[in-house]
Short mmCIF file of C-alpha atoms and ligand atoms in Angstrom, two decimals:
data_model
loop_
_atom_site.label_atom_id
_atom_site.label_comp_id
_atom_site.label_asym_id
_atom_site.label_seq_id
_atom_site.Cartn_x
_atom_site.Cartn_y
_atom_site.Cartn_z
CA MET A 1 -48.17 -73.33 22.42
CA THR A 2 -48.79 -75.70 19.43
CA ARG A 3 -48.47 -78.52 21.36
CA ARG A 4 -49.43 -78.78 25.17
CA ILE A 5 -49.69 -80.93 27.84
CA ILE A 6 -52.47 -83.22 27.38
CA PRO A 7 -52.51 -85.68 30.45
CA ALA A 8 -55.42 -88.04 28.56
CA LEU A 9 -56.91 -88.82 32.16
CA ALA A 10 -58.05 -84.85 32.21
CA MET A 11 -58.62 -82.30 29.92
CA ILE A 12 -58.93 -78.92 31.52
CA SER A 13 -60.20 -75.84 29.82
CA LEU A 14 -57.49 -72.77 29.23
CA VAL A 15 -58.00 -70.05 32.21
CA ALA A 16 -56.73 -66.78 30.24
CA ALA A 17 -54.97 -64.73 32.17
CA CYS A 18 -52.85 -61.53 31.48
CA SER A 19 -50.25 -60.70 33.30
CA SER A 20 -47.38 -58.18 33.55
CA PRO A 21 -44.32 -58.32 35.39
CA ASP A 22 -44.93 -57.40 39.23
CA SER A 23 -42.98 -53.66 39.42
CA ASP A 24 -42.82 -50.66 37.58
CA SER A 25 -40.77 -50.41 35.08
CA GLY A 26 -37.72 -48.70 35.45
CA GLY A 27 -34.75 -50.30 36.69
CA GLY A 28 -33.45 -51.92 33.73
CA GLU A 29 -31.21 -48.80 32.65
CA GLY A 30 -27.32 -49.94 32.40
CA TYR A 31 -28.99 -53.98 32.49
CA PRO A 32 -27.06 -56.31 32.64
CA ASP A 33 -23.84 -54.89 34.01
CA ARG A 34 -22.62 -58.22 35.84
CA ASN A 35 -23.06 -61.58 34.98
CA ILE A 36 -26.88 -63.03 35.27
CA THR A 37 -27.17 -66.67 36.89
CA ILE A 38 -29.68 -68.89 35.47
CA VAL A 39 -30.50 -71.52 38.33
CA VAL A 40 -31.67 -75.03 36.65
CA PRO A 41 -33.51 -77.29 39.50
CA PHE A 42 -31.87 -80.35 38.20
CA SER A 43 -28.17 -82.20 37.81
CA ALA A 44 -25.94 -80.98 35.20
CA GLY A 45 -26.36 -83.30 31.92
CA GLY A 46 -30.13 -83.85 32.55
CA PRO A 47 -32.76 -81.94 29.54
CA THR A 48 -33.19 -78.72 31.89
CA ASP A 49 -29.82 -78.48 31.53
CA THR A 50 -29.30 -78.96 28.13
CA VAL A 51 -31.85 -76.84 27.45
CA THR A 52 -30.42 -73.97 29.37
CA ARG A 53 -27.33 -74.27 28.08
CA MET A 54 -28.27 -74.26 24.53
CA ILE A 55 -30.13 -71.04 25.35
CA SER A 56 -28.00 -69.15 27.42
CA GLU A 57 -24.88 -68.11 24.98
CA PRO A 58 -27.24 -66.55 22.62
CA MET A 59 -29.52 -64.92 25.27
CA ALA A 60 -25.97 -63.37 26.61
CA LYS A 61 -24.70 -62.26 23.59
CA ALA A 62 -28.42 -60.31 23.16
CA LEU A 63 -28.20 -58.95 26.36
CA GLY A 64 -24.79 -57.87 25.77
CA GLY A 65 -23.62 -59.27 29.22
CA GLU A 66 -22.45 -62.97 30.50
CA ILE A 67 -24.80 -65.79 31.61
CA VAL A 68 -23.54 -68.55 34.24
CA VAL A 69 -25.83 -71.85 34.39
CA GLN A 70 -26.22 -72.99 38.19
CA ASN A 71 -27.36 -76.30 39.20
CA VAL A 72 -29.39 -76.43 42.15
CA GLU A 73 -30.74 -79.95 42.90
CA GLY A 74 -33.56 -81.18 45.21
CA ALA A 75 -36.87 -82.12 45.72
CA GLY A 76 -37.88 -82.28 42.10
CA GLY A 77 -37.11 -79.13 41.66
CA THR A 78 -38.57 -77.23 44.79
CA VAL A 79 -35.37 -76.30 46.51
CA ALA A 80 -34.07 -74.05 43.42
CA ALA A 81 -37.39 -72.54 42.69
CA GLY A 82 -37.65 -71.56 46.09
CA GLU A 83 -34.18 -69.84 46.08
CA VAL A 84 -34.96 -68.14 42.91
CA ALA A 85 -38.76 -67.10 44.73
CA ARG A 86 -36.52 -65.23 47.68
CA ALA A 87 -33.45 -63.83 45.58
CA GLU A 88 -33.21 -59.93 44.78
CA PRO A 89 -35.64 -59.03 42.34
CA ASP A 90 -32.97 -57.61 40.35
CA GLY A 91 -32.83 -59.51 36.93
CA TYR A 92 -29.58 -61.37 38.23
CA THR A 93 -31.22 -64.41 39.16
CA VAL A 94 -33.29 -66.32 36.75
CA LEU A 95 -34.93 -69.96 36.50
CA MET A 96 -35.20 -72.29 34.25
CA HIS A 97 -38.01 -74.71 34.90
CA HIS A 98 -40.35 -77.28 33.58
CA ILE A 99 -44.01 -78.41 33.99
CA GLY A 100 -42.95 -79.33 37.49
CA MET A 101 -43.47 -75.34 38.59
CA SER A 102 -46.94 -76.18 37.96
CA THR A 103 -47.56 -79.69 39.53
CA ALA A 104 -45.83 -78.76 42.79
CA PRO A 105 -48.57 -77.33 44.25
CA ALA A 106 -50.24 -80.29 44.16
CA LEU A 107 -47.84 -82.77 45.44
CA TYR A 108 -45.94 -80.65 47.96
CA LYS A 109 -47.87 -79.50 50.91
CA ASN A 110 -45.43 -76.85 52.28
CA LEU A 111 -43.79 -75.47 48.75
CA GLY A 112 -42.46 -72.14 50.66
CA TYR A 113 -43.10 -70.34 47.31
CA GLU A 114 -46.64 -69.55 45.36
CA PRO A 115 -45.57 -70.18 41.53
CA LEU A 116 -48.05 -67.12 40.34
CA GLN A 117 -47.57 -64.78 43.04
CA ASP A 118 -43.65 -65.22 43.73
CA PHE A 119 -42.50 -64.88 40.19
CA ALA A 120 -42.84 -62.98 37.21
CA THR A 121 -43.08 -65.28 34.05
CA VAL A 122 -40.06 -63.79 31.34
CA GLY A 123 -41.34 -66.61 28.24
CA LEU A 124 -42.01 -70.09 27.68
CA VAL A 125 -38.85 -71.63 25.56
CA THR A 126 -39.63 -75.33 24.35
CA GLU A 127 -41.78 -78.39 24.95
CA VAL A 128 -39.97 -81.69 24.46
CA PRO A 129 -41.39 -84.99 24.23
CA MET A 130 -40.91 -87.90 26.22
CA THR A 131 -39.99 -91.67 25.53
CA VAL A 132 -40.39 -94.47 27.80
CA VAL A 133 -36.96 -96.41 27.83
CA ALA A 134 -35.31 -99.50 29.64
CA ARG A 135 -32.04 -100.41 30.32
CA PRO A 136 -30.88 -102.25 26.91
CA ASP A 137 -31.03 -106.02 28.75
CA LEU A 138 -34.70 -105.97 30.03
CA PRO A 139 -36.63 -108.85 28.40
CA PRO A 140 -39.66 -106.93 26.89
CA ALA A 141 -39.43 -105.72 23.48
CA THR A 142 -43.02 -103.51 23.32
CA LEU A 143 -44.53 -101.67 25.49
CA ALA A 144 -47.57 -103.80 26.07
CA GLU A 145 -44.65 -106.68 26.94
CA LEU A 146 -43.27 -104.30 29.36
CA THR A 147 -46.67 -104.15 31.25
CA ALA A 148 -46.99 -108.04 31.22
CA TYR A 149 -43.48 -108.04 32.49
CA VAL A 150 -44.31 -105.47 35.08
CA LYS A 151 -47.38 -107.13 36.21
CA ALA A 152 -45.68 -110.92 36.27
CA ASN A 153 -42.63 -109.35 38.29
CA ALA A 154 -45.03 -106.94 40.94
CA GLY A 155 -42.98 -104.96 43.09
CA THR A 156 -39.36 -105.81 41.66
CA VAL A 157 -39.25 -103.27 38.39
CA THR A 158 -37.72 -100.11 39.41
CA LEU A 159 -38.65 -96.82 37.55
CA ALA A 160 -36.00 -93.85 37.68
CA ASN A 161 -37.14 -90.41 38.14
CA ALA A 162 -35.83 -87.17 39.01
CA GLY A 163 -37.76 -86.56 41.92
CA ILE A 164 -41.70 -85.77 42.95
CA GLY A 165 -43.15 -83.26 40.56
CA ALA A 166 -40.52 -83.89 38.16
CA ALA A 167 -41.34 -84.59 34.62
CA SER A 168 -40.26 -87.92 34.83
CA HIS A 169 -42.18 -88.82 37.88
CA LEU A 170 -45.79 -87.53 36.33
CA CYS A 171 -44.63 -89.84 33.15
CA GLY A 172 -44.28 -92.69 35.96
CA LEU A 173 -47.76 -91.96 37.59
CA LEU A 174 -49.64 -91.33 33.93
CA TYR A 175 -48.02 -94.88 33.32
CA GLN A 176 -48.91 -96.60 36.07
CA ALA A 177 -52.32 -95.45 35.81
CA ALA A 178 -52.62 -96.20 31.68
CA ALA A 179 -51.24 -99.57 32.59
CA GLY A 180 -53.03 -100.62 35.94
CA VAL A 181 -49.73 -101.62 37.74
CA LYS A 182 -47.71 -100.32 40.53
CA VAL A 183 -44.15 -100.05 40.38
CA GLN A 184 -41.17 -99.30 42.65
CA GLU A 185 -40.14 -95.65 42.12
CA VAL A 186 -36.23 -94.92 42.42
CA PRO A 187 -36.00 -91.11 42.99
CA TYR A 188 -33.10 -89.10 41.61
CA GLN A 189 -31.79 -85.18 41.71
CA GLY A 190 -31.96 -85.07 37.88
CA THR A 191 -32.24 -87.27 34.48
CA GLY A 192 -28.14 -86.96 34.05
CA PRO A 193 -27.46 -89.55 36.83
CA ALA A 194 -30.63 -91.48 36.28
CA LEU A 195 -29.78 -92.05 32.73
CA THR A 196 -26.28 -92.88 33.85
CA ASP A 197 -27.91 -95.84 35.77
CA LEU A 198 -30.34 -96.70 33.36
CA VAL A 199 -27.75 -97.76 30.64
CA GLY A 200 -25.50 -98.95 33.23
CA GLY A 201 -28.14 -101.50 34.21
CA GLN A 202 -28.71 -100.29 37.61
CA VAL A 203 -32.27 -99.21 37.00
CA ASP A 204 -34.87 -100.80 35.04
CA VAL A 205 -37.01 -98.03 32.88
CA MET A 206 -37.71 -94.13 33.01
CA CYS A 207 -39.84 -92.36 31.01
CA ASP A 208 -37.49 -88.86 30.13
CA GLN A 209 -37.29 -86.26 27.68
CA THR A 210 -36.02 -86.67 24.04
CA THR A 211 -33.35 -84.15 24.86
CA ASN A 212 -31.42 -86.73 26.73
CA THR A 213 -32.71 -90.21 25.64
CA THR A 214 -32.11 -89.53 21.57
CA GLY A 215 -28.56 -89.69 22.03
CA GLN A 216 -28.72 -92.98 24.05
CA ILE A 217 -31.64 -94.21 22.43
CA THR A 218 -29.80 -94.02 18.60
CA ALA A 219 -26.53 -95.52 20.21
CA GLY A 220 -28.45 -98.71 21.62
CA LYS A 221 -27.34 -97.88 24.67
CA VAL A 222 -31.18 -98.08 26.24
CA LYS A 223 -33.91 -99.99 24.60
CA ALA A 224 -37.16 -97.30 23.39
CA TYR A 225 -40.58 -98.39 23.70
CA ALA A 226 -42.67 -95.44 22.83
CA VAL A 227 -42.68 -91.60 22.66
CA THR A 228 -45.15 -89.84 24.45
CA THR A 229 -46.70 -87.43 21.70
CA PRO A 230 -49.82 -88.08 19.41
CA SER A 231 -47.19 -88.19 16.31
CA ARG A 232 -43.81 -89.76 15.86
CA VAL A 233 -40.85 -87.72 16.78
CA ALA A 234 -39.12 -86.96 13.65
CA SER A 235 -35.60 -87.53 14.94
CA LEU A 236 -36.50 -90.95 16.39
CA PRO A 237 -38.82 -92.12 13.35
CA GLU A 238 -38.73 -95.88 14.64
CA VAL A 239 -39.71 -95.59 17.93
CA PRO A 240 -44.13 -95.79 18.03
CA THR A 241 -46.41 -93.25 19.84
CA THR A 242 -47.63 -94.51 22.89
CA ALA A 243 -51.46 -94.85 20.91
CA GLU A 244 -49.81 -97.04 18.39
CA ALA A 245 -47.84 -98.78 21.04
CA GLY A 246 -51.45 -99.22 22.42
CA MET A 247 -51.60 -97.00 25.30
CA PRO A 248 -53.29 -94.12 24.19
CA GLY A 249 -53.94 -92.92 28.00
CA LEU A 250 -49.87 -91.93 28.07
CA GLU A 251 -49.67 -88.50 26.28
CA VAL A 252 -47.04 -85.84 28.08
CA SER A 253 -44.90 -83.31 26.91
CA VAL A 254 -42.91 -81.14 29.11
CA TRP A 255 -42.95 -77.18 28.87
CA HIS A 256 -39.92 -74.89 30.19
CA GLY A 257 -40.22 -71.58 30.79
CA LEU A 258 -37.81 -68.67 32.11
CA TYR A 259 -38.60 -67.09 35.29
CA VAL A 260 -37.33 -63.86 37.87
CA PRO A 261 -38.59 -63.22 41.06
CA ALA A 262 -41.73 -60.89 41.63
CA GLY A 263 -40.78 -57.33 41.87
CA THR A 264 -38.22 -57.56 39.11
CA ALA A 265 -38.68 -54.18 37.06
CA ALA A 266 -40.75 -55.03 34.25
CA ASP A 267 -38.20 -53.20 31.77
CA VAL A 268 -35.40 -55.92 33.08
CA VAL A 269 -37.79 -58.48 32.23
CA GLN A 270 -38.60 -57.39 28.86
CA LYS A 271 -34.96 -57.29 27.95
CA LEU A 272 -34.33 -61.11 28.91
CA SER A 273 -37.67 -61.59 27.36
CA ASP A 274 -36.67 -60.01 24.16
CA ALA A 275 -33.48 -62.03 24.50
CA LEU A 276 -34.97 -65.51 24.91
CA LYS A 277 -36.51 -64.63 21.37
CA THR A 278 -33.50 -63.72 19.91
CA ALA A 279 -32.13 -67.03 21.25
CA LEU A 280 -34.94 -68.93 20.23
CA ALA A 281 -34.28 -67.61 16.55
CA ASP A 282 -30.94 -68.65 16.50
CA GLN A 283 -30.38 -71.08 13.60
CA ALA A 284 -27.70 -73.19 15.39
CA VAL A 285 -30.22 -73.17 18.62
CA ILE A 286 -33.41 -74.27 16.41
CA ASP A 287 -31.04 -77.01 14.19
CA GLN A 288 -29.81 -78.32 18.11
CA MET A 289 -33.24 -78.86 19.11
CA ALA A 290 -34.55 -80.77 16.10
CA LYS A 291 -31.87 -83.19 16.37
CA LEU A 292 -33.23 -83.66 20.08
CA GLY A 293 -36.50 -84.12 19.38
CA THR A 294 -37.97 -80.59 19.87
CA ALA A 295 -38.18 -77.05 18.50
CA PRO A 296 -38.28 -73.19 20.02
CA VAL A 297 -41.47 -72.13 21.17
CA SER A 298 -43.20 -69.54 18.58
CA SER A 299 -41.99 -65.80 19.58
CA SER A 300 -45.52 -64.96 20.89
CA ASP A 301 -45.41 -67.58 23.54
CA ALA A 302 -41.54 -66.47 24.64
CA THR A 303 -43.68 -63.77 26.43
CA PRO A 304 -44.39 -62.68 29.68
CA GLU A 305 -47.99 -62.93 29.47
CA ALA A 306 -48.16 -66.15 27.32
CA HIS A 307 -46.20 -68.04 29.66
CA LYS A 308 -48.21 -67.00 32.77
CA ALA A 309 -51.51 -68.15 31.12
CA HIS A 310 -49.97 -71.27 30.60
CA LEU A 311 -48.62 -72.06 34.07
CA GLU A 312 -51.98 -70.88 35.22
CA GLU A 313 -53.65 -73.45 33.20
CA GLN A 314 -51.41 -76.28 33.85
CA ILE A 315 -51.43 -75.33 37.34
CA ASN A 316 -55.26 -76.06 37.24
CA THR A 317 -54.80 -79.24 34.44
CA TRP A 318 -52.11 -80.95 37.14
CA ALA A 319 -54.24 -80.17 40.02
CA LYS A 320 -56.73 -82.36 38.86
CA VAL A 321 -54.59 -85.13 37.46
CA ILE A 322 -53.21 -85.47 40.40
CA ALA A 323 -55.97 -85.43 42.41
CA ASP A 324 -57.73 -87.90 39.91
CA ALA A 325 -54.93 -90.12 40.34
CA GLY A 326 -55.15 -90.17 44.02
CA VAL A 327 -51.31 -89.00 44.56
CA PRO A 328 -51.19 -87.52 48.14
CA ALA A 329 -49.20 -84.48 48.78
CA SER A 330 -46.00 -84.71 50.60
N1 LIG B 401 -36.01 -84.23 33.13
C1 LIG B 401 -36.26 -84.49 34.12
C2 LIG B 401 -37.32 -84.67 34.82
O1 LIG B 401 -37.91 -85.62 34.88
C3 LIG B 401 -35.18 -83.07 35.04
C4 LIG B 401 -33.88 -82.92 34.45
O2 LIG B 401 -33.09 -83.82 34.61
O3 LIG B 401 -33.86 -82.02 33.53
O4 LIG B 401 -38.13 -83.65 35.32
#
């Protein structure tokens, strides 16, 4: 991928791995002959849901079938991942997950699944910048002022996230480490409901993906302090980077990938990967993503092999970041 998660607290070398779908080829003849379900591990209306719904129609078209999107919320995406890990490995239950797939092993003692063993990777999808945003009437005007405000109002400023291991949770951890502050975290089942509460003023701050904050920022419904990428995001030209705003330690963006249960036939995985590549080359998808501050991955990254290598590297990276941050597994 061109842009990778770069937690400034740690840089771990890439552990390349070669993987292929787990089982023999064969089994994909006539696939699909019924609806495929893509499970989204967070609420409807959030970034993972948005990206899934963008690609599901062109993927279904490429496969010559139907795709249904199902939201299975809970525990930072781990409930859905566990369900898909235990599903029939027939290609009809697919998981869209994000960076949380790589952080969960370090954050949960009894995960109930093993990301590298219990899934076959289909391909990476996109990588999305994050934004530090606040309710519109929160007094601080800049990221530096926000940190001063959090310090001055110790324990009272609330920070929304989509559950332990969610991207918003990680971004919150990185913010607290970079700013040297502690905030009161408020977990939701996904960005959809969290953003609704931010706009409504029930929670103060959050750090979440541009896919869902861009519209609220441009409409003035939330206040934006920074984008968490090394360069500004084209769809939000006025918003400074975290480095420009004085916090270079806060750099994170959120990768997404598609998974099927381990044991799924290799030719089924290949069909899904090919359909993913077709969807990511669709001009309407490219345009929609650009408006929301992101872009599809290259076709060589929308492959099982590139996805598996990235997942391995990210599991190692985040295990170290999370250990260094002293976050205990729950
Ligand atoms: N963006 C969310 C997160 O913090 C999850 C979601 O609703 O997609 O991980």
